[in-house]
Amino acid sequence: MKLRKASWLLISLTLILSIFLTACTGNQAEDPKETPGDDGKKEEEQASGPQQGGDLIIGSTGAPTVFNPLYSTDTSSSDIEGFIYDSLISSDTEFNPTMSMAESIDISEDGLTFTAKLKKGIKWHDGEEFTADDVVFTFSIPKDPDYNGERGSAFEAMESVTKVDDYTVEFKLSKKDASFYPVSLSYYILPEHILKDVPVAELGEHEFNTKSPIGTGPFKFVEWKDGEYVKVEAFDDYFKGRPYLDTLTYKIVPDMDAMIAQIQAGDIHFAAGVPGTDIETVKSFPGVKVESGLALSYTYLGYNQKNELFKDKKVRQAITHAIDREAIVSSVMNGDGKVAHVPESPLSFAYNDDVPIFGYDVEKAKSLLAEAGWKDSDGDGILDKDGKKFSFTVKTNQGNKVREDIVVVLQEQLKEVGIEAKPEIVEWSAFIEQISAPNWNYDALVLGWSLSTFPDQYDIFHSSQMEEGLNFVWYSNPEADKLMEEAKQILDQDEYKAAYADIYKMLAEDQPYTFLYYPNVHRVMPANLEGYVFHAKDDFFEISKWWLKQ
Amino acid sequence: MLSYIIRRILMAIPLLLGITIVSFAIMKLAPGDPASLMMDPTISPEDKARFMERYGLNDPIHIQYLKWLGAMLQGDFGTSLIRKGVPVIEMIMNRMPNTILLMVVSTVLALLISIPFGVISATRPYSKLDYTVTVTSFLGVATPNFFLGLILIMVFAVQNNWFPTGGVATLNAPFSLWDRIHHLIMPAFVLAAADMAGLTRYTRSSMMEVIKQDYMRTARAKGFRENKVIYKHGLRNGLIPVITIFGLMIPSFIGGAVIVEKIFTWPGIGLLFVDSAFQRDYPVLMGLTVISAVFVVIGNLIADILYAIFDPRIEY
């Protein structure tokens, strides 16, 4: 009897203790901004203008890892970095560089010296002033021999960065690099006054990155509850003006299904990347609106050109002819996208679709295959050549419903021309390992590229990138190589565009990939959210100007 | 009994070692690696290679294992590969209270509901009540966790808004005990449901055996009231096999938590396990494996000790 009492006591104690433990680690952040009193009143008077206040809960299926732009590589982390930090330049909705913390940026005649004038009076979240020291400090990190992050290549061309005076910084390049201005200069700036004494080797794992990031951006870091949320609050002294929203809570959910249920229940207000196939459902939820536009990405069918089957350009062109991309977009994707012909988004300034086009044409496909020596000599419906059948597998990653459907459609469509394409769906991490260096273990694959705001195909199609880089289809064309190398040196946008027009022509003619389609991106938000502007690459473009209409 | 407990703990050591070897091997042999996941076009292959080198991911498997084991024996579980520099132990400890809370509550819930139901069924076999309990239990056993969870979320959270869709507490709200309980009810119920069903069935059959025993008849003959006969004399003996079954169920609580935590966005170690597996975060996976293995061993030990408490005939 005594024992039983003791065991009950034990059970109830454990119960109480565990509730207590969770409570301790739980949500104890009293919102210090819960007094919108006078602000609110003022805003009410000018009823039509933006209203201050409100908390926005943003849903994400990815969990962040580290809030330091020189070390993070995932989207969730960079989303949050975008709230906390700011950069010298950013980009507008057409991806043109715009000044952010820089007042102006001058480029020398030879294109090797960049002089940045900084805006004055910008404050860090802890009240310190932002100066040239911060810029020099930040850009010196990736050049340090002890730097162990994964962002080194973005600063490869940079030779030195020096402070001229408190508000002027000079960057010297060792060679011309078209991407230095739009890409490298858009990195977020870190506070020198906090991190200067941290050895570079330890910077990647420093507490600052996860427990107390300080930036000059519109929102201040409040807390990060692992696996639950990251919370930030408006920074009153933000140099572009205090954000209208009081707080942002970046909530982590396990998957898209949970996300949609939570949007419906009102537990999540904003979500980006909702699949097109679910958009009609989401639109029917009360108090919710959906903003859509072309994403800065494309999806393709890539051919492993180490494989004998795909070495002949005619064969690749024939396969493209045999694929009804219009049908894929209209039936698999419910029309939620646009057929692609080049590896560049129509949103980019360099986009040019004046290229050889291989439309849906089964007869043309058949004749091209015959020219390449493929015929059905044993009458089994599958083409063969030298005793080898035209049969291969098409791999794609698990979890992307549209791609999973596409590989099945490809199987059907290619059967028409006598090609056997067997679908194979592989888990993401395993998929990436199989297809990339040094395995290249695939015949063909369906995958997508998310594009940079600055168009550059070198990493993906240059033959120097075959062994280890992203040219895992082993595409090689010396002429295209030469053009891509030359383009890297062009700083003028119009000239760059002209150079790329030729590169796209060559890529379209060679068909290293069959460019399938440009998908749309859908963002779900509260119906009363105002000030939102669509930016294909940035889900939270100018979030400091968003406000909720009461 | 103390020497028995010590013996059991010593026996657990080679067992745990075996578990870590097998887990380590399976994990490393599975395709995919953390560096491949950083498939960001702007990361150069050199940077990727340096990542592999820095974390010793290029060493042969057995060297990696021995390094890990050596550090682990000194209490160092390493740092996460994905969450740069965050100690594994810190990540697990952040999540552990949530999982313990969920497991304890669902266990108590399962016991509180299933034992009385089982006893009632046993005392009134083949009555309408018994049939109802039986059918419900079978439904409980047959319904997978994830399915029940999704149905509950759909009906009670999304359509009716009676319960939250997930999480441990309302975001941006001050702490309140009721809010905590409100968030706990659905996941705890789902986790309890399958075990509840099993436990009810075991209690029922075990009690039916006991009721037929001679000492029960003796007790009645002595003039004890029926309730006292059943609950004082019968239940204590009837629960012995139930305790064994319960001990065997403890590992399944941990396994079940993985699914329930994912569905209800419950930030416990189950959810951490799933995320780490998809990200190939080896140190975190190994840390979790060791800790859950220890839990299972301790769970079984507790079951054996309880067994001794409830059944005085057992001696060690």
PDB file of C-alpha atoms in Angstrom, chain A residues 5 18 29 52 82 84 95-96 127 161 175 199 205 233 240 257 271 331 353 362 406 426-427 474 544:
ATOM      1  CA  LYS A   5       1.248   5.586  -2.737  1.00  0.00           C
ATOM      2  CA  SER A  18       7.567  18.009 -16.946  1.00  0.00           C
ATOM      3  CA  ALA A  29       8.635  36.476 -24.041  1.00  0.00           C
ATOM      4  CA  GLN A  52       0.982  50.794 -37.449  1.00  0.00           C
ATOM      5  CA  GLY A  82      16.685  39.658 -44.539  1.00  0.00           C
ATOM      6  CA  ILE A  84      17.699  41.487 -39.314  1.00  0.00           C
ATOM      7  CA  PHE A  95      16.444  42.939 -60.388  1.00  0.00           C
ATOM      8  CA  ASN A  96      18.260  46.202 -61.061  1.00  0.00           C
ATOM      9  CA  GLY A 127      22.495  51.886 -31.002  1.00  0.00           C
ATOM     10  CA  VAL A 161      38.791  46.016 -49.358  1.00  0.00           C
ATOM     11  CA  LYS A 175      40.106  40.591 -62.570  1.00  0.00           C
ATOM     12  CA  PRO A 199      38.891  34.710 -34.509  1.00  0.00           C
ATOM     13  CA  GLU A 205      30.037  28.677 -34.751  1.00  0.00           C
ATOM     14  CA  GLU A 233      10.300  42.967 -33.566  1.00  0.00           C
ATOM     15  CA  LYS A 240      14.341  53.682 -43.896  1.00  0.00           C
ATOM     16  CA  ASP A 257      -0.183  19.771 -45.503  1.00  0.00           C
ATOM     17  CA  ALA A 271       3.175  31.515 -46.530  1.00  0.00           C
ATOM     18  CA  SER A 331      -2.749  19.286 -67.458  1.00  0.00           C
ATOM     19  CA  ASP A 353      13.849  33.580 -76.606  1.00  0.00           C
ATOM     20  CA  VAL A 362       6.220  13.526 -83.110  1.00  0.00           C
ATOM     21  CA  ILE A 406       5.926  14.700 -65.089  1.00  0.00           C
ATOM     22  CA  VAL A 426      14.374   9.100 -55.151  1.00  0.00           C
ATOM     23  CA  GLU A 427      14.540  10.805 -51.751  1.00  0.00           C
ATOM     24  CA  TRP A 474      28.591  16.828 -68.858  1.00  0.00           C
ATOM     25  CA  SER A 544       9.150  47.262 -43.570  1.00  0.00           C
TER      26      SER A 544
END
